[in-house]
Short mmCIF file of C-alpha atoms in Angstrom, two decimals:
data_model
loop_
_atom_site.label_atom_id
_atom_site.label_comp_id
_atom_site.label_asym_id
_atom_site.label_seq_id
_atom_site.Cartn_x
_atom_site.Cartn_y
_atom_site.Cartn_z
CA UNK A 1 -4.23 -15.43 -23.22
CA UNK A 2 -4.15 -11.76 -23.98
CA UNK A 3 -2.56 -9.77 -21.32
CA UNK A 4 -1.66 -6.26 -20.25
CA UNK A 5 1.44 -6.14 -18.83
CA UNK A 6 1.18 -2.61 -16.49
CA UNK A 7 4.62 -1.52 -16.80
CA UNK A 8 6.18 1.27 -14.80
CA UNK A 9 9.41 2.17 -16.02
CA UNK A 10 10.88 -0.30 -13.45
CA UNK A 11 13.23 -3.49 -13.45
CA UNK A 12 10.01 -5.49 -11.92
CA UNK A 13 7.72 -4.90 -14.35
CA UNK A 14 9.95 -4.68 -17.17
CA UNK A 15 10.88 -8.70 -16.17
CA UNK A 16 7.31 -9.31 -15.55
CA UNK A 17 6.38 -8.65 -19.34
CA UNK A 18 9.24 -10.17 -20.30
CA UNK A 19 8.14 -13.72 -18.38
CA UNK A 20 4.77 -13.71 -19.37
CA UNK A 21 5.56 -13.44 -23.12
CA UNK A 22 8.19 -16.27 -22.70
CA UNK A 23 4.76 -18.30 -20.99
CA UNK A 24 3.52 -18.07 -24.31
CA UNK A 25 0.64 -15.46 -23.69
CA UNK A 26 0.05 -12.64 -26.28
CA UNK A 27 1.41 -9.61 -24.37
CA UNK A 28 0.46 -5.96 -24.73
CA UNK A 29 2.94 -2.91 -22.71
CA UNK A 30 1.08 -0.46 -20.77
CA UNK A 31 2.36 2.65 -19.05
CA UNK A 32 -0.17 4.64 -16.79
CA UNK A 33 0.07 8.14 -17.05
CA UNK A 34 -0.82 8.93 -13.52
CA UNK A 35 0.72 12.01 -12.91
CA UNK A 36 -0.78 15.41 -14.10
CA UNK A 37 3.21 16.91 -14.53
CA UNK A 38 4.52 13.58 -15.86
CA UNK A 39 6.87 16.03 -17.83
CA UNK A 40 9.46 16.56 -14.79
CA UNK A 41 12.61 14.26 -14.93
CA UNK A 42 13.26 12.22 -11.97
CA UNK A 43 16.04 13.29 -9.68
CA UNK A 44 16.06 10.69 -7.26
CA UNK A 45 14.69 6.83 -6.63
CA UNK A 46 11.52 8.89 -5.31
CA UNK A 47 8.76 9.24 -7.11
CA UNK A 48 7.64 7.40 -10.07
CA UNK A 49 4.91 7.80 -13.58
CA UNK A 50 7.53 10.72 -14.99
CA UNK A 51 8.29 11.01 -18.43
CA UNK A 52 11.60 9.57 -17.53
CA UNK A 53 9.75 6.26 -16.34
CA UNK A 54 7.37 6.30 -19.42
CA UNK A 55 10.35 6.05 -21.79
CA UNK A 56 11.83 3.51 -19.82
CA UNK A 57 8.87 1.57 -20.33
CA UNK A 58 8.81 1.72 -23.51
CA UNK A 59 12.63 0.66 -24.30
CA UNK A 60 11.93 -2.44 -22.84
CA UNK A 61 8.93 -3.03 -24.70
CA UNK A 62 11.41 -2.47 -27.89
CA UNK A 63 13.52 -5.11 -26.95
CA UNK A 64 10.85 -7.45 -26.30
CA UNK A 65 8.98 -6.68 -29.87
CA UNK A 66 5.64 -6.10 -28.23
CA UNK A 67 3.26 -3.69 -28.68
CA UNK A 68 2.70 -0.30 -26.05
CA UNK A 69 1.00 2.27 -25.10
CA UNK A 70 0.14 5.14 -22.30
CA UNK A 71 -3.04 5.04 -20.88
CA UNK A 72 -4.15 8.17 -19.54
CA UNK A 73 -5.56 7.81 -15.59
CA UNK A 74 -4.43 10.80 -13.93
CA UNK A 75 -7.36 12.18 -13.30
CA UNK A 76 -9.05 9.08 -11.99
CA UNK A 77 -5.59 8.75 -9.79
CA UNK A 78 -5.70 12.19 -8.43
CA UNK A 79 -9.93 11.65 -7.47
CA UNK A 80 -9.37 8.08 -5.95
CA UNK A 81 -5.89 8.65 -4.33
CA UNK A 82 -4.83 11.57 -4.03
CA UNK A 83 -8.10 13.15 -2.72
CA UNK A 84 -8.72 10.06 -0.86
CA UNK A 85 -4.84 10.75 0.60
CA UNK A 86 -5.63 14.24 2.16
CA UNK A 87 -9.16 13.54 3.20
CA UNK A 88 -8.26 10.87 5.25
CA UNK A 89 -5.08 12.52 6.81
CA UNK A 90 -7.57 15.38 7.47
CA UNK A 91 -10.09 13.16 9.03
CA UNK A 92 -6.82 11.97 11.77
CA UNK A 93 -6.56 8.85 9.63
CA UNK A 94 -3.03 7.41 8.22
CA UNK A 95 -4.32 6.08 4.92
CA UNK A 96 -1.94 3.65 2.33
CA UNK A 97 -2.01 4.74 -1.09
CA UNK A 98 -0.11 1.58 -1.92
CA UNK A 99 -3.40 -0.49 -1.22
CA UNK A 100 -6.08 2.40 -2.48
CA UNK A 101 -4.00 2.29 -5.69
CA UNK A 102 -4.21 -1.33 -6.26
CA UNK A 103 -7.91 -1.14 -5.58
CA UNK A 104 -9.29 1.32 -7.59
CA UNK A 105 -6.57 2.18 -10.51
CA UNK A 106 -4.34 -1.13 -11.47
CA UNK A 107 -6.99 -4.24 -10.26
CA UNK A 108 -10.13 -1.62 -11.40
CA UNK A 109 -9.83 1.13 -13.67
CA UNK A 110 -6.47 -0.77 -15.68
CA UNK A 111 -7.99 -4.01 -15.54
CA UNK A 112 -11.39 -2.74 -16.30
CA UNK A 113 -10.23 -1.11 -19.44
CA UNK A 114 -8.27 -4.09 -20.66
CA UNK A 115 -11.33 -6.30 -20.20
CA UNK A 116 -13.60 -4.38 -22.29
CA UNK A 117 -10.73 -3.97 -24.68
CA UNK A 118 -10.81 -8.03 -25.36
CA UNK A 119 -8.05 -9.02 -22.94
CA UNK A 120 -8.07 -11.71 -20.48
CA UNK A 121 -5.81 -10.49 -17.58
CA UNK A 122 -3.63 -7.68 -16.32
CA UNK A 123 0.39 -8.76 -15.08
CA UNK A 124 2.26 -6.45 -12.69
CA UNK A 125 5.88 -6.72 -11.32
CA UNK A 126 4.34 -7.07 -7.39
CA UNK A 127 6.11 -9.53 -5.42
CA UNK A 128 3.72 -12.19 -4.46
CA UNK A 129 2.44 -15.30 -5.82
CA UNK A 130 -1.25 -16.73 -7.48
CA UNK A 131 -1.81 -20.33 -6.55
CA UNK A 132 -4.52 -22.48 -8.46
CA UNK A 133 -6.66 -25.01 -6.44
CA UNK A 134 -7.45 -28.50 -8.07
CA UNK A 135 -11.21 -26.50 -8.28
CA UNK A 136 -9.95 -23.97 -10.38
CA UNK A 137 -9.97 -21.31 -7.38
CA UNK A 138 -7.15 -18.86 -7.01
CA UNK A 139 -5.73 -17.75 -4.46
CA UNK A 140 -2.92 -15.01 -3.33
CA UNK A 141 0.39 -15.87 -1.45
CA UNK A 142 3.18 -14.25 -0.35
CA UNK A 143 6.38 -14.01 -2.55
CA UNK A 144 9.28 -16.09 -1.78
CA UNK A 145 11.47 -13.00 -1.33
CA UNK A 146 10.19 -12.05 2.22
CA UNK A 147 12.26 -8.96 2.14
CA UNK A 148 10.30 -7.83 -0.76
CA UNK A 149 7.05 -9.51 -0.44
CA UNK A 150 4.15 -7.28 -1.37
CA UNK A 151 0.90 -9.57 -0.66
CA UNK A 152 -0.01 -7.12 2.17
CA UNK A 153 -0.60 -4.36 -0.73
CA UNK A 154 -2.40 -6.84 -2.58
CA UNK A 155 -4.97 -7.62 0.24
CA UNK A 156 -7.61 -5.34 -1.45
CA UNK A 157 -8.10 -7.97 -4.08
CA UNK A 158 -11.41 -9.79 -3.87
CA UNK A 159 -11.85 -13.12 -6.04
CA UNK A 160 -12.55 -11.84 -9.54
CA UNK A 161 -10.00 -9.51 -9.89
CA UNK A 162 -7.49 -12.49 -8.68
CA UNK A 163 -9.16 -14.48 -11.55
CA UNK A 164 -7.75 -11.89 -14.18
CA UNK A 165 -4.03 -11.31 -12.07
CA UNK A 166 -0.67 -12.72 -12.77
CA UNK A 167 2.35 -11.92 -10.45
CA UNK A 168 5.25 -13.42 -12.36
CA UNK A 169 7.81 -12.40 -9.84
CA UNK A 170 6.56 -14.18 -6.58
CA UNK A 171 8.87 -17.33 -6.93
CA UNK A 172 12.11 -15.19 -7.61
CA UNK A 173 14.48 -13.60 -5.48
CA UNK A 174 15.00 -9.44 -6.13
CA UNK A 175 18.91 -10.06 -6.76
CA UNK A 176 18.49 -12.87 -9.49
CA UNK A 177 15.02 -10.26 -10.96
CA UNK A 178 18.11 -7.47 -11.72
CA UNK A 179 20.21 -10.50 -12.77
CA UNK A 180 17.36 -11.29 -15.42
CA UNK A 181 17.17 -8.08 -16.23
CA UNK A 182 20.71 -7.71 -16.93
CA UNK A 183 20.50 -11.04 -18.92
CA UNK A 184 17.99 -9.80 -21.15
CA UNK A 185 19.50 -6.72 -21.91
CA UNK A 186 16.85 -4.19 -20.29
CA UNK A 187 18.64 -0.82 -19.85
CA UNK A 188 16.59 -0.71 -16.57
CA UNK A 189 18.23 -3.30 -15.00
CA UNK A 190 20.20 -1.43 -12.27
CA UNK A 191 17.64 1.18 -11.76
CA UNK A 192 16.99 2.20 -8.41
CA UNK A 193 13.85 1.26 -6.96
CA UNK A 194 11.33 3.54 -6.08
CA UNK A 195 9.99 4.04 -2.80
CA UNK A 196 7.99 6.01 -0.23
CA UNK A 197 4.74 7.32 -1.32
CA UNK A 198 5.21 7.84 -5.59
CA UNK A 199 3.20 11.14 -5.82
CA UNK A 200 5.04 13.03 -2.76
CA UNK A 201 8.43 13.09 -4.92
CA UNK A 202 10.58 14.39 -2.50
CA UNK A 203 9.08 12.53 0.32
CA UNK A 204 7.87 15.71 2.68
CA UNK A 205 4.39 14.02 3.13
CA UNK A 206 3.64 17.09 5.94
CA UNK A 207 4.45 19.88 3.33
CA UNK A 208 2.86 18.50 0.93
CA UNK A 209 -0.40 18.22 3.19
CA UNK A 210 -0.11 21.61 4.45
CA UNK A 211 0.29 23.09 1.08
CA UNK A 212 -3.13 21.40 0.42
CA UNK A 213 -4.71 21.71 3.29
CA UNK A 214 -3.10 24.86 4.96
CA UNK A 215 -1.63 25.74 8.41
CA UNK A 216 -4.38 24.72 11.16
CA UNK A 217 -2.86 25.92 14.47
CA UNK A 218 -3.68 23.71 16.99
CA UNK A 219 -2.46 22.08 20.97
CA UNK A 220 -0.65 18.96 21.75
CA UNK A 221 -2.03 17.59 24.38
CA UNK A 222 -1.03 15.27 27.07
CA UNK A 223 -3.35 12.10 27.04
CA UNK A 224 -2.79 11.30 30.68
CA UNK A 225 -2.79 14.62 32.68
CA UNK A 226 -5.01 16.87 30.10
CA UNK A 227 -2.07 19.44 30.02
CA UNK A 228 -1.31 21.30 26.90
CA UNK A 229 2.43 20.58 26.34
CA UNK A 230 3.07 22.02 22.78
CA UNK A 231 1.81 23.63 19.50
CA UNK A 232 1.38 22.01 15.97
CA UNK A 233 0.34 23.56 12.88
CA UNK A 234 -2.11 21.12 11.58
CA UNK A 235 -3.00 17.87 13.23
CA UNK A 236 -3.58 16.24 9.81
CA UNK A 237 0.00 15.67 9.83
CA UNK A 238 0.58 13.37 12.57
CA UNK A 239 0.06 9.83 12.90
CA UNK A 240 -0.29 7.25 15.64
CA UNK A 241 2.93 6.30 16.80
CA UNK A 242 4.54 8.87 15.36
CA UNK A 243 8.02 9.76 17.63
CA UNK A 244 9.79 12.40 15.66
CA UNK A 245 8.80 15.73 14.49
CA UNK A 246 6.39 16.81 17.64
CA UNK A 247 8.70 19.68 18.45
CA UNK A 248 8.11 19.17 22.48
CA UNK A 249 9.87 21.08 25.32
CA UNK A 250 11.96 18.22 26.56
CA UNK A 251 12.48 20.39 30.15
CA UNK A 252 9.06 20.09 30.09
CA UNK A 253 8.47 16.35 30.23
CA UNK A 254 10.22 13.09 32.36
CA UNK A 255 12.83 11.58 30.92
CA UNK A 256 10.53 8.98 28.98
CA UNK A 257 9.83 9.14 25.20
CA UNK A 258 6.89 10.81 24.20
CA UNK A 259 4.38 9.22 21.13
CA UNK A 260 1.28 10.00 18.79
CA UNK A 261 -1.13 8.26 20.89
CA UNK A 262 -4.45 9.63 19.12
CA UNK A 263 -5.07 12.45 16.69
CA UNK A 264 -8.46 14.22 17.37
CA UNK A 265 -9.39 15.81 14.10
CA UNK A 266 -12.47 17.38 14.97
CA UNK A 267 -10.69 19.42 17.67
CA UNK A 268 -7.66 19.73 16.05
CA UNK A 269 -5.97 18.26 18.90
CA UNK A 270 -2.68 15.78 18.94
CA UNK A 271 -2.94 13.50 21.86
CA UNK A 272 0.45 12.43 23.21
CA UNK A 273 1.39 9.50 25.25
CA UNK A 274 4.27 7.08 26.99
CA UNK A 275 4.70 4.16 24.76
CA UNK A 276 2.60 2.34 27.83
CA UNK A 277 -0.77 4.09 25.76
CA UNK A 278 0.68 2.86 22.49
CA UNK A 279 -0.04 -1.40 22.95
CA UNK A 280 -3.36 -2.28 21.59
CA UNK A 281 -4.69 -5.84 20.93
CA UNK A 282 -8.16 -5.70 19.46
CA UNK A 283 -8.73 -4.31 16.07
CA UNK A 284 -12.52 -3.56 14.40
CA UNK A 285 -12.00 -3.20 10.59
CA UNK A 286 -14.36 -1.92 7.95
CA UNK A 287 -14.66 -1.85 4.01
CA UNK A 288 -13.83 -5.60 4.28
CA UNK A 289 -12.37 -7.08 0.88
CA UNK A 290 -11.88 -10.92 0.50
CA UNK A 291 -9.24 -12.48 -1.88
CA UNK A 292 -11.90 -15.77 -1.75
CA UNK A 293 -14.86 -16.57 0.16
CA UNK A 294 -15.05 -14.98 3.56
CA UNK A 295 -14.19 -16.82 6.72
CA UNK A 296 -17.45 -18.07 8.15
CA UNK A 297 -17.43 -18.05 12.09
CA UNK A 298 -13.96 -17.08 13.97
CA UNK A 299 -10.97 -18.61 12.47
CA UNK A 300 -7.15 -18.47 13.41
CA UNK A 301 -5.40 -16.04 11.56
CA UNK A 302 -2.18 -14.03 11.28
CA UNK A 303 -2.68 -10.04 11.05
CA UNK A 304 -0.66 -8.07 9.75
CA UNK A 305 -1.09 -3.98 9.71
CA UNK A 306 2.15 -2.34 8.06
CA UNK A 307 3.50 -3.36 4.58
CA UNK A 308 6.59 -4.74 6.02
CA UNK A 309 5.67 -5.19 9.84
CA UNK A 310 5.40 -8.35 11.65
CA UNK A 311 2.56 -11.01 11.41
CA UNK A 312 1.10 -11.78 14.80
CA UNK A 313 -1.15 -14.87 15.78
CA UNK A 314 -4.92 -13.42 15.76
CA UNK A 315 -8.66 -14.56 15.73
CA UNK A 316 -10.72 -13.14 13.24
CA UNK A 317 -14.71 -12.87 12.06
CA UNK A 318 -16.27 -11.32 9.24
CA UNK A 319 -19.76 -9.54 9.78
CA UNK A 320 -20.66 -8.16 6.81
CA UNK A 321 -18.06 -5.56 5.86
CA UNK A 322 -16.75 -5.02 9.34
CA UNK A 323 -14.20 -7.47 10.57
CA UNK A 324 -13.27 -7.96 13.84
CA UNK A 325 -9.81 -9.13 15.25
CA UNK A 326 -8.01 -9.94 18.33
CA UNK A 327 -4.33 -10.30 19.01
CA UNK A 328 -2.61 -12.79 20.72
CA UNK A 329 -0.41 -9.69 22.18
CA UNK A 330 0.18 -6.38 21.73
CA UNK A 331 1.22 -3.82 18.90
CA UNK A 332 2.04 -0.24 19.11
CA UNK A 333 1.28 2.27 16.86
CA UNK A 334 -1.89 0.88 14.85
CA UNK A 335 -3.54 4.04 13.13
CA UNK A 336 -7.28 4.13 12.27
CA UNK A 337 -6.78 4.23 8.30
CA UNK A 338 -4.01 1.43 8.08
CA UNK A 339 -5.30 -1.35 6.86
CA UNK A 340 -4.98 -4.98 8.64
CA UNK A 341 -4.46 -7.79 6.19
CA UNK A 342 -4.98 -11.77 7.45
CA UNK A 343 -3.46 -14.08 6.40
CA UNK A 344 -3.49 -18.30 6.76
CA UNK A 345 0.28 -19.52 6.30
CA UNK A 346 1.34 -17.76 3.53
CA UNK A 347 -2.37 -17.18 1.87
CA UNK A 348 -4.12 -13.87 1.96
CA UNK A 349 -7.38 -14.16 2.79
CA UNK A 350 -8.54 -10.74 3.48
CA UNK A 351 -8.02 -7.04 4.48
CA UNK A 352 -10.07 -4.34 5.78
CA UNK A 353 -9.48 -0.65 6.87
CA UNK A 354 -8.74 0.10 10.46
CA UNK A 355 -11.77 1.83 12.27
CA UNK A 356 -10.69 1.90 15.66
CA UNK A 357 -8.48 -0.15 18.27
CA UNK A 358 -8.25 -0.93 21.84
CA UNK A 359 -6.78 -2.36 24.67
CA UNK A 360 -9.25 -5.19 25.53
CA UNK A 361 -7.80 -6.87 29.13
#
């Protein structure tokens, strides 16, 4: 097969390349230029597509003797995340650029352009594993490394992008990955991973809304009572949940933590709430992506709505892109935006964006 190996500057897709050209496949490096100041050095594991990473890339691709290049997708990046990013938090939505990123730049615009180039399939250094049925069907499964699994991410994936992705990692520990790396000589081998959202370098998500979208003076609000109990300066940076940061008169309140409980865009209000208001159990989900065919009727299901949160026992049903789940208990903090990901065992088969939750009794 030809492949595009999407490389980042990292140890895990640095490894990735390096296994699938071992598999025997012809192998092509490819950097995304995703940022539109790719020409700042890193200064931290924050952060990633700098010039710093792009170099990195292509030392490894050196050492393996394969051909790369930089593929230019900032500006589909900044339209399809980015914007997507702040018009969600301004709509009093918590999106994940994680999964949007997947979606519409590696699994559509990447793998897009590869096809059309001649190749047969894209390879990335994401932690999860592609199984094939005896019926030639594939399907997605977490990694082996729990700690690092990143199927949840992956959910966005319907069937034919599947049928063009390989995940080389998925069987393999992190630890023995940097051992690899080590092994094979990749100067990125003890590179700190990065982490939090790549495009908010120094990982001030609220600045970087406001300097976007601007102070928008506004009242927190007690959900129970109706009484104003504080001041924010833009409710597009809080989340549901959300503990820290709400700058409340403790004198003001009982001794019992206060939380996000609901952020009302369209009056600029920041609904506040004992962690009592936090526990919902029923989920409706829209823009409904299947990794194979979608469940017909309700089916048993594990969801699971944070990249590295917990898997609870649900029921599911597809109706055309909405989805509809119920938990077999409760979970706090689930943000319209988030997406919910269901799983069977330790296959994917779905995700969709969270609309709206409640407490159904």
């Amino acid at each position: 097969m030809r492949v595009v190996a999407a490389m980042s500057g990292g140890v895990d897709s640095a490894v990735a390349a390096g296994r699938m050209l071992d598999a025997g496949h012809e192998v092509v490096g490819v950097h995304l230029a995703l940022s539109q100041s790719a020409a700042t050095l890193r200064e931290s594991a924050r952060g990633c597509c700098t010039i710093e990473d792009a170099g990195d890339a292509r030392r490894v691709a050196d050492v393996l003797g394969i051909p790369f290049y930089v593929w230019d997708m900032a500006a589909r990046f900044k339209q399809d995340v980015m914007e997507d990013f702040v018009a969600e938090y301004s709509a009093g939505r918590t999106p994940n650029p994680c999964l949007r990123c997947n979606e519409k730049i590696k699994f559509s615009a990447l793998l897009d352009k590869a096809v059309a180039l001649g190749f047969d399939a894209v390879a990335t250094g994401h932690y999860a594993q592609v199984v094939e049925r005896p019926d030639g069907g594939r399907e997605l499964h977490r990694a082996v490394d729990m700690a690092k699994d990143q199927s949840y991410v992956l959910g966005v994936l319907d069937a034919d992008q599947l049928a063009r992705a390989f995940f080389p990692l998925g069987d393999t520990t992190k630890p023995d990955i940097r051992a690899e790396a080590k092994e094979r000589g990749f100067y990125v081998a003890s590179k700190p991973d990065s982490h939090d959202i790549c495009f908010i370098a120094d990982g001030d998500t609220r600045g970087w809304l406001t300097s976007r979208l601007g102070e928008q003076p506004g009242e927190i609000v007690d959900a129970e009572s109706g009484e104003v109990v504080g001041s924010h300066q833009g409710a597009y940076a809080y989340t549901v949940g959300q503990r820290r940061g709400l700058g409340l008169d403790r004198s003001a309140l009982d001794g019992d933590p206060r939380y996000v409980v609901q952020v009302d865009a369209a009056a600029n209000r920041v609904l506040i709430g004992t962690s009592d208001l936090l526990g919902v159990n029923a989920i409706r989900g829209d823009h409904a992506r299947w990794c194979g065919p979608p469940p017909e009727g309700v089916v048993e299901v594990g969801a699971q709505v944070r990249a590295h949160g917990e898997e609870v026992p649900a029921q599911a049903w597809a109706a055309g892109d909405d989805v509809e789940v119920r938990l077999s208990g409760r979970l706090r903090g689930v943000a319209p935006g988030q997406s919910v990901v269901l799983y069977e065992g330790t296959r994917v088969v779905g995700s969709a964006t969270i609309a709206s939750t409640w407490l159904e009794r």
